[in-house]
Amino acid sequence: MSAHVPGLQVLAVDDEMPAVEQMRWLLEVDPLVSAVQTATNVAEARHILAEGNIDVVLLDIHMPGPTGMDLAHELRRANSGDTPHVIFVTADARPAVHAFELDALDYLLKPVRPARLHEALRKTLTRVDTGPIEQVPEQGRVAVQQGSQQVFIPIRSIRWAQAQGDYARIHTADESYLLRISLAGIEEDWATYDFVRIHRSHIVNLNFATKIVQQDGRMCIHIDAHELPVSRRLMPQVRQRLKQLNFRSVSRSDG
């Protein structure tokens, strides 16, 4: 039998393949996780759990056949020393009270942000013998799907992002990628990388701003060849952030 690798052994269960793959990407880049397995229904999950070595189950609630709540009841009835802990992951906030009655560690709403997932996983560390987890620095990257490949993008290389339905389209120097995260999530999670919300549809990395233009009460930020407007509502906080970064704007009058 192989030695236990330090870190959490996690099982993600969701009947929607895009959701379970997205969760796999998030887990594989989290420094607390050593191994990830996935299942698309409760029967598959039971088979994996029977083999043991799972510390945490990330569990969707609404699935055809036995539901995530059914599986959580089974795990609670088992109540053995090595029963994995449950974190619910769902788009539905209504069963939250019932979930915590089942001793769920946490309840995450989709789409799940990396920082929120990491926070939930940290709650298991005092309850699971993971072995010594090396305290690695913040990874500072996101995983996106590009065809059949997973691509890891350093956050510091992302120039700007635009809202695109339930996703954000992130732009680097040469490519753009769809990432399942809201602009509000980016604004919260990436603030330390100098990302600033400038519009309901855009958020920018001010380190890549080549020019700030103010004209006739309007403001726009230039990043490479892109001219991105700043909404009037957000101008005060954008100006404040630019001031903190000692970035001087250009006032222009076309007369």
C-alpha atoms as a printed R data frame, in Angstrom:
    type eleno elety resid chain resno       x      y       z
1   ATOM     1    CA   MET     A     1   0.000  0.000   0.000
2   ATOM     2    CA   SER     A     2   1.398  3.402  -0.989
3   ATOM     3    CA   ALA     A     3   2.191  5.980   1.658
4   ATOM     4    CA   HIS     A     4  -0.380  8.667   2.348
5   ATOM     5    CA   VAL     A     5   0.520 11.893   0.581
6   ATOM     6    CA   PRO     A     6   0.139 14.902   2.897
7   ATOM     7    CA   GLY     A     7  -3.008 16.845   2.108
8   ATOM     8    CA   LEU     A     8  -6.750 16.269   1.800
9   ATOM     9    CA   GLN     A     9  -8.206 13.412  -0.246
10  ATOM    10    CA   VAL     A    10 -11.321 14.923  -1.816
11  ATOM    11    CA   LEU     A    11 -14.305 13.467  -3.680
12  ATOM    12    CA   ALA     A    12 -16.439 15.866  -5.758
13  ATOM    13    CA   VAL     A    13 -19.949 14.640  -6.641
14  ATOM    14    CA   ASP     A    14 -22.154 16.430  -9.187
15  ATOM    15    CA   ASP     A    15 -24.425 15.066 -11.925
16  ATOM    16    CA   GLU     A    16 -23.425 17.851 -14.358
17  ATOM    17    CA   MET     A    17 -20.092 17.080 -16.014
18  ATOM    18    CA   PRO     A    18 -19.045 20.746 -16.552
19  ATOM    19    CA   ALA     A    19 -19.648 21.424 -12.852
20  ATOM    20    CA   VAL     A    20 -17.693 18.396 -11.665
21  ATOM    21    CA   GLU     A    21 -14.799 19.208 -14.022
22  ATOM    22    CA   GLN     A    22 -14.745 22.814 -12.839
23  ATOM    23    CA   MET     A    23 -14.577 21.593  -9.247
24  ATOM    24    CA   ARG     A    24 -11.719 19.264 -10.176
25  ATOM    25    CA   TRP     A    25  -9.760 22.212 -11.633
26  ATOM    26    CA   LEU     A    26 -10.312 24.301  -8.505
27  ATOM    27    CA   LEU     A    27  -9.298 21.466  -6.198
28  ATOM    28    CA   GLU     A    28  -6.184 20.480  -8.128
29  ATOM    29    CA   VAL     A    29  -4.658 23.940  -7.715
30  ATOM    30    CA   ASP     A    30  -5.553 24.250  -4.030
31  ATOM    31    CA   PRO     A    31  -2.459 23.659  -1.856
32  ATOM    32    CA   LEU     A    32  -4.516 21.872   0.823
33  ATOM    33    CA   VAL     A    33  -5.541 19.070  -1.575
34  ATOM    34    CA   SER     A    34  -3.363 16.067  -2.404
35  ATOM    35    CA   ALA     A    35  -5.776 13.981  -4.510
36  ATOM    36    CA   VAL     A    36  -9.112 14.494  -6.275
37  ATOM    37    CA   GLN     A    37 -11.680 11.948  -7.382
38  ATOM    38    CA   THR     A    38 -15.042 12.684  -9.013
39  ATOM    39    CA   ALA     A    39 -18.426 11.023  -9.375
40  ATOM    40    CA   THR     A    40 -21.509 12.001 -11.371
41  ATOM    41    CA   ASN     A    41 -24.070 10.162  -9.223
42  ATOM    42    CA   VAL     A    42 -24.489  8.712  -5.752
43  ATOM    43    CA   ALA     A    43 -23.854  5.135  -6.892
44  ATOM    44    CA   GLU     A    44 -20.399  6.096  -8.229
45  ATOM    45    CA   ALA     A    45 -19.718  8.056  -5.058
46  ATOM    46    CA   ARG     A    46 -20.633  5.065  -2.856
47  ATOM    47    CA   HIS     A    47 -18.204  2.859  -4.804
48  ATOM    48    CA   ILE     A    48 -15.328  5.339  -4.301
49  ATOM    49    CA   LEU     A    49 -16.185  5.850  -0.637
50  ATOM    50    CA   ALA     A    50 -16.198  2.085  -0.054
51  ATOM    51    CA   GLU     A    51 -12.529  2.025  -1.032
52  ATOM    52    CA   GLY     A    52 -11.773  4.431   1.818
53  ATOM    53    CA   ASN     A    53  -9.164  7.207   1.994
54  ATOM    54    CA   ILE     A    54 -11.595 10.072   1.329
55  ATOM    55    CA   ASP     A    55 -11.378 12.957   3.820
56  ATOM    56    CA   VAL     A    56 -13.910 15.374   2.329
57  ATOM    57    CA   VAL     A    57 -16.914 14.984   0.021
58  ATOM    58    CA   LEU     A    58 -17.982 18.039  -1.982
59  ATOM    59    CA   LEU     A    59 -21.586 17.158  -2.609
60  ATOM    60    CA   ASP     A    60 -24.217 18.570  -4.965
61  ATOM    61    CA   ILE     A    61 -27.717 18.320  -3.476
62  ATOM    62    CA   HIS     A    62 -30.083 17.946  -6.444
63  ATOM    63    CA   MET     A    63 -29.252 14.876  -8.561
64  ATOM    64    CA   PRO     A    64 -31.396 12.275 -10.367
65  ATOM    65    CA   GLY     A    65 -31.978  9.139  -8.319
66  ATOM    66    CA   PRO     A    66 -30.526  9.261  -4.788
67  ATOM    67    CA   THR     A    67 -29.717 12.890  -4.000
68  ATOM    68    CA   GLY     A    68 -26.734 14.445  -2.321
69  ATOM    69    CA   MET     A    69 -28.863 14.872   0.786
70  ATOM    70    CA   ASP     A    70 -29.565 11.105   0.758
71  ATOM    71    CA   LEU     A    71 -25.838 10.365   0.648
72  ATOM    72    CA   ALA     A    72 -25.184 12.834   3.455
73  ATOM    73    CA   HIS     A    73 -27.777 11.006   5.606
74  ATOM    74    CA   GLU     A    74 -26.000  7.707   4.882
75  ATOM    75    CA   LEU     A    75 -22.638  9.132   5.900
76  ATOM    76    CA   ARG     A    76 -24.064 10.551   9.102
77  ATOM    77    CA   ARG     A    77 -25.659  7.199  10.019
78  ATOM    78    CA   ALA     A    78 -22.308  5.475   9.442
79  ATOM    79    CA   ASN     A    79 -20.757  7.781  12.061
80  ATOM    80    CA   SER     A    80 -17.423  5.933  12.137
81  ATOM    81    CA   GLY     A    81 -14.086  7.489  12.957
82  ATOM    82    CA   ASP     A    82 -13.060  7.648   9.305
83  ATOM    83    CA   THR     A    83 -16.358  8.929   7.877
84  ATOM    84    CA   PRO     A    84 -15.532 11.763   5.458
85  ATOM    85    CA   HIS     A    85 -16.735 15.273   6.149
86  ATOM    86    CA   VAL     A    86 -19.348 16.829   3.875
87  ATOM    87    CA   ILE     A    87 -19.298 20.219   2.175
88  ATOM    88    CA   PHE     A    88 -22.424 20.898   0.128
89  ATOM    89    CA   VAL     A    89 -22.000 22.654  -3.225
90  ATOM    90    CA   THR     A    90 -25.243 23.738  -4.877
91  ATOM    91    CA   ALA     A    91 -27.051 26.504  -6.706
92  ATOM    92    CA   ASP     A    92 -29.939 26.288  -4.241
93  ATOM    93    CA   ALA     A    93 -29.700 28.083  -0.896
94  ATOM    94    CA   ARG     A    94 -33.001 26.718   0.461
95  ATOM    95    CA   PRO     A    95 -31.753 23.436   2.007
96  ATOM    96    CA   ALA     A    96 -28.946 25.161   3.925
97  ATOM    97    CA   VAL     A    97 -30.525 24.743   7.374
98  ATOM    98    CA   HIS     A    98 -31.151 21.034   6.762
99  ATOM    99    CA   ALA     A    99 -27.567 20.671   5.520
100 ATOM   100    CA   PHE     A   100 -26.111 22.000   8.753
101 ATOM   101    CA   GLU     A   101 -28.424 19.695  10.750
102 ATOM   102    CA   LEU     A   102 -26.449 16.911   9.026
103 ATOM   103    CA   ASP     A   103 -23.208 18.358  10.435
104 ATOM   104    CA   ALA     A   104 -22.039 19.629   7.058
105 ATOM   105    CA   LEU     A   105 -18.807 21.579   7.435
106 ATOM   106    CA   ASP     A   106 -19.865 24.243   4.965
107 ATOM   107    CA   TYR     A   107 -22.391 25.141   2.274
108 ATOM   108    CA   LEU     A   108 -21.061 26.670  -0.945
109 ATOM   109    CA   LEU     A   109 -23.230 28.326  -3.558
110 ATOM   110    CA   LYS     A   110 -22.385 27.951  -7.248
111 ATOM   111    CA   PRO     A   111 -20.433 29.312  -8.979
112 ATOM   112    CA   VAL     A   112 -17.786 28.571  -6.354
113 ATOM   113    CA   ARG     A   113 -14.929 31.046  -5.975
114 ATOM   114    CA   PRO     A   114 -11.444 29.636  -5.305
115 ATOM   115    CA   ALA     A   115 -11.004 31.665  -2.103
116 ATOM   116    CA   ARG     A   116 -14.356 30.485  -0.741
117 ATOM   117    CA   LEU     A   117 -13.535 26.841  -1.527
118 ATOM   118    CA   HIS     A   118 -10.125 27.180   0.163
119 ATOM   119    CA   GLU     A   119 -11.799 28.639   3.258
120 ATOM   120    CA   ALA     A   120 -14.203 25.668   3.423
121 ATOM   121    CA   LEU     A   121 -11.376 23.150   3.031
122 ATOM   122    CA   ARG     A   122  -9.391 24.800   5.827
123 ATOM   123    CA   LYS     A   123 -12.232 23.935   8.223
124 ATOM   124    CA   THR     A   124 -11.353 20.262   7.826
125 ATOM   125    CA   LEU     A   125  -7.725 20.614   8.925
126 ATOM   126    CA   THR     A   126  -8.489 20.396  12.652
127 ATOM   127    CA   ARG     A   127 -10.613 17.261  12.088
128 ATOM   128    CA   VAL     A   128  -8.585 15.276   9.558
129 ATOM   129    CA   ASP     A   129  -5.091 13.815   9.958
130 ATOM   130    CA   THR     A   130  -3.660 14.995   6.661
131 ATOM   131    CA   GLY     A   131  -0.028 14.697   7.614
132 ATOM   132    CA   PRO     A   132   2.162 17.811   7.416
133 ATOM   133    CA   ILE     A   133   0.960 20.103   4.621
134 ATOM   134    CA   GLU     A   134   3.687 22.359   3.332
135 ATOM   135    CA   GLN     A   135   2.627 25.960   3.684
136 ATOM   136    CA   VAL     A   136   3.153 27.024   0.109
137 ATOM   137    CA   PRO     A   137   2.724 30.649  -0.909
138 ATOM   138    CA   GLU     A   138  -0.448 31.725  -2.664
139 ATOM   139    CA   GLN     A   139  -0.463 29.946  -6.020
140 ATOM   140    CA   GLY     A   140  -1.707 33.031  -7.830
141 ATOM   141    CA   ARG     A   141  -3.092 31.216 -10.850
142 ATOM   142    CA   VAL     A   142  -6.397 30.031 -12.231
143 ATOM   143    CA   ALA     A   143  -7.246 26.891 -14.192
144 ATOM   144    CA   VAL     A   144  -9.176 27.176 -17.458
145 ATOM   145    CA   GLN     A   145 -10.193 24.585 -20.015
146 ATOM   146    CA   GLN     A   146  -8.705 25.028 -23.485
147 ATOM   147    CA   GLY     A   147 -10.011 22.276 -25.738
148 ATOM   148    CA   SER     A   148  -9.008 18.993 -24.112
149 ATOM   149    CA   GLN     A   149  -6.328 20.627 -21.947
150 ATOM   150    CA   GLN     A   150  -6.262 22.379 -18.625
151 ATOM   151    CA   VAL     A   151  -4.293 25.616 -18.817
152 ATOM   152    CA   PHE     A   152  -2.981 27.382 -15.716
153 ATOM   153    CA   ILE     A   153  -2.929 31.168 -16.059
154 ATOM   154    CA   PRO     A   154  -0.934 33.336 -13.608
155 ATOM   155    CA   ILE     A   155  -3.318 35.944 -12.233
156 ATOM   156    CA   ARG     A   156  -0.657 38.635 -12.551
157 ATOM   157    CA   SER     A   157  -0.575 38.063 -16.330
158 ATOM   158    CA   ILE     A   158  -4.296 38.808 -16.768
159 ATOM   159    CA   ARG     A   159  -4.843 42.300 -18.143
160 ATOM   160    CA   TRP     A   160  -8.598 42.694 -17.893
161 ATOM   161    CA   ALA     A   161 -11.850 40.737 -17.718
162 ATOM   162    CA   GLN     A   162 -15.334 41.232 -19.063
163 ATOM   163    CA   ALA     A   163 -18.643 39.750 -17.936
164 ATOM   164    CA   GLN     A   164 -20.008 37.020 -20.207
165 ATOM   165    CA   GLY     A   165 -23.123 35.437 -18.720
166 ATOM   166    CA   ASP     A   166 -22.198 33.281 -15.727
167 ATOM   167    CA   TYR     A   167 -18.548 33.482 -16.791
168 ATOM   168    CA   ALA     A   168 -15.834 36.094 -17.132
169 ATOM   169    CA   ARG     A   169 -13.702 36.318 -20.244
170 ATOM   170    CA   ILE     A   170 -10.165 36.989 -19.064
171 ATOM   171    CA   HIS     A   171  -7.625 38.577 -21.406
172 ATOM   172    CA   THR     A   172  -3.873 37.997 -21.340
173 ATOM   173    CA   ALA     A   173  -1.283 39.395 -23.744
174 ATOM   174    CA   ASP     A   174  -2.058 36.884 -26.490
175 ATOM   175    CA   GLU     A   175  -5.206 34.955 -25.601
176 ATOM   176    CA   SER     A   176  -8.601 35.151 -23.938
177 ATOM   177    CA   TYR     A   177 -10.252 32.423 -21.875
178 ATOM   178    CA   LEU     A   178 -13.620 31.779 -20.271
179 ATOM   179    CA   LEU     A   179 -13.472 31.359 -16.513
180 ATOM   180    CA   ARG     A   180 -16.463 30.388 -14.386
181 ATOM   181    CA   ILE     A   181 -16.337 33.280 -11.961
182 ATOM   182    CA   SER     A   182 -18.330 36.488 -11.692
183 ATOM   183    CA   LEU     A   183 -16.747 39.928 -11.900
184 ATOM   184    CA   ALA     A   184 -17.804 40.386  -8.272
185 ATOM   185    CA   GLY     A   185 -15.776 37.281  -7.440
186 ATOM   186    CA   ILE     A   186 -12.749 38.636  -9.297
187 ATOM   187    CA   GLU     A   187 -13.129 41.992  -7.566
188 ATOM   188    CA   GLU     A   188 -13.097 40.288  -4.162
189 ATOM   189    CA   ASP     A   189 -10.478 37.591  -4.776
190 ATOM   190    CA   TRP     A   190  -7.977 39.499  -6.943
191 ATOM   191    CA   ALA     A   191  -7.932 42.918  -5.296
192 ATOM   192    CA   THR     A   192  -4.392 42.294  -4.041
193 ATOM   193    CA   TYR     A   193  -3.268 41.977  -7.677
194 ATOM   194    CA   ASP     A   194  -4.544 45.544  -8.354
195 ATOM   195    CA   PHE     A   195  -7.714 44.514 -10.176
196 ATOM   196    CA   VAL     A   196 -10.292 47.283 -10.008
197 ATOM   197    CA   ARG     A   197 -13.917 47.264 -11.116
198 ATOM   198    CA   ILE     A   198 -14.422 50.084 -13.621
199 ATOM   199    CA   HIS     A   199 -17.799 49.163 -15.089
200 ATOM   200    CA   ARG     A   200 -20.571 46.627 -14.495
201 ATOM   201    CA   SER     A   201 -19.098 44.690 -17.446
202 ATOM   202    CA   HIS     A   202 -15.344 45.239 -16.961
203 ATOM   203    CA   ILE     A   203 -12.625 44.874 -14.372
204 ATOM   204    CA   VAL     A   204  -8.999 45.767 -15.106
205 ATOM   205    CA   ASN     A   205  -5.514 45.064 -13.807
206 ATOM   206    CA   LEU     A   206  -4.201 48.593 -13.347
207 ATOM   207    CA   ASN     A   207  -0.619 47.370 -13.704
208 ATOM   208    CA   PHE     A   208  -1.303 47.021 -17.435
209 ATOM   209    CA   ALA     A   209  -2.977 50.395 -17.931
210 ATOM   210    CA   THR     A   210  -1.041 52.313 -20.592
211 ATOM   211    CA   LYS     A   211  -3.093 55.487 -20.431
212 ATOM   212    CA   ILE     A   212  -5.962 57.023 -18.444
213 ATOM   213    CA   VAL     A   213  -7.962 59.624 -20.336
214 ATOM   214    CA   GLN     A   214 -10.473 62.043 -18.810
215 ATOM   215    CA   GLN     A   215 -12.558 64.142 -21.168
216 ATOM   216    CA   ASP     A   216 -15.865 65.990 -20.810
217 ATOM   217    CA   GLY     A   217 -16.673 64.314 -17.521
218 ATOM   218    CA   ARG     A   218 -15.869 60.862 -18.878
219 ATOM   219    CA   MET     A   219 -12.989 58.529 -18.109
220 ATOM   220    CA   CYS     A   220 -11.513 55.581 -19.965
221 ATOM   221    CA   ILE     A   221  -8.592 53.264 -19.343
222 ATOM   222    CA   HIS     A   222  -6.374 52.073 -22.178
223 ATOM   223    CA   ILE     A   223  -4.883 48.584 -21.989
224 ATOM   224    CA   ASP     A   224  -2.872 47.750 -25.083
225 ATOM   225    CA   ALA     A   225  -5.189 48.584 -28.006
226 ATOM   226    CA   HIS     A   226  -8.352 48.385 -25.891
227 ATOM   227    CA   GLU     A   227 -10.153 51.485 -24.633
228 ATOM   228    CA   LEU     A   228 -12.332 50.550 -21.666
229 ATOM   229    CA   PRO     A   229 -14.894 53.021 -20.282
230 ATOM   230    CA   VAL     A   230 -15.187 53.811 -16.583
231 ATOM   231    CA   SER     A   231 -18.779 54.236 -15.412
232 ATOM   232    CA   ARG     A   232 -19.654 57.518 -13.723
233 ATOM   233    CA   ARG     A   233 -20.728 55.673 -10.573
234 ATOM   234    CA   LEU     A   234 -17.340 53.984 -10.205
235 ATOM   235    CA   MET     A   235 -15.155 56.983 -11.136
236 ATOM   236    CA   PRO     A   236 -14.515 58.100  -7.522
237 ATOM   237    CA   GLN     A   237 -13.187 54.727  -6.369
238 ATOM   238    CA   VAL     A   238 -11.165 54.270  -9.590
239 ATOM   239    CA   ARG     A   239  -9.578 57.694  -9.077
240 ATOM   240    CA   GLN     A   240  -8.790 56.824  -5.461
241 ATOM   241    CA   ARG     A   241  -7.132 53.552  -6.481
242 ATOM   242    CA   LEU     A   242  -5.119 55.297  -9.204
243 ATOM   243    CA   LYS     A   243  -3.977 57.855  -6.645
244 ATOM   244    CA   GLN     A   244  -2.819 55.058  -4.323
245 ATOM   245    CA   LEU     A   245  -0.795 53.590  -7.202
246 ATOM   246    CA   ASN     A   246   0.628 57.017  -8.158
247 ATOM   247    CA   PHE     A   247  -0.823 56.694 -11.647
248 ATOM   248    CA   ARG     A   248  -1.280 60.067 -13.335
249 ATOM   249    CA   SER     A   249  -4.207 60.493 -15.732
250 ATOM   250    CA   VAL     A   250  -4.281 62.545 -18.910
251 ATOM   251    CA   SER     A   251  -6.919 65.253 -19.188
252 ATOM   252    CA   ARG     A   252  -7.821 65.956 -22.777
253 ATOM   253    CA   SER     A   253 -10.020 68.531 -24.431
254 ATOM   254    CA   ASP     A   254 -10.743 68.301 -28.137
255 ATOM   255    CA   GLY     A   255 -11.508 71.812 -29.170
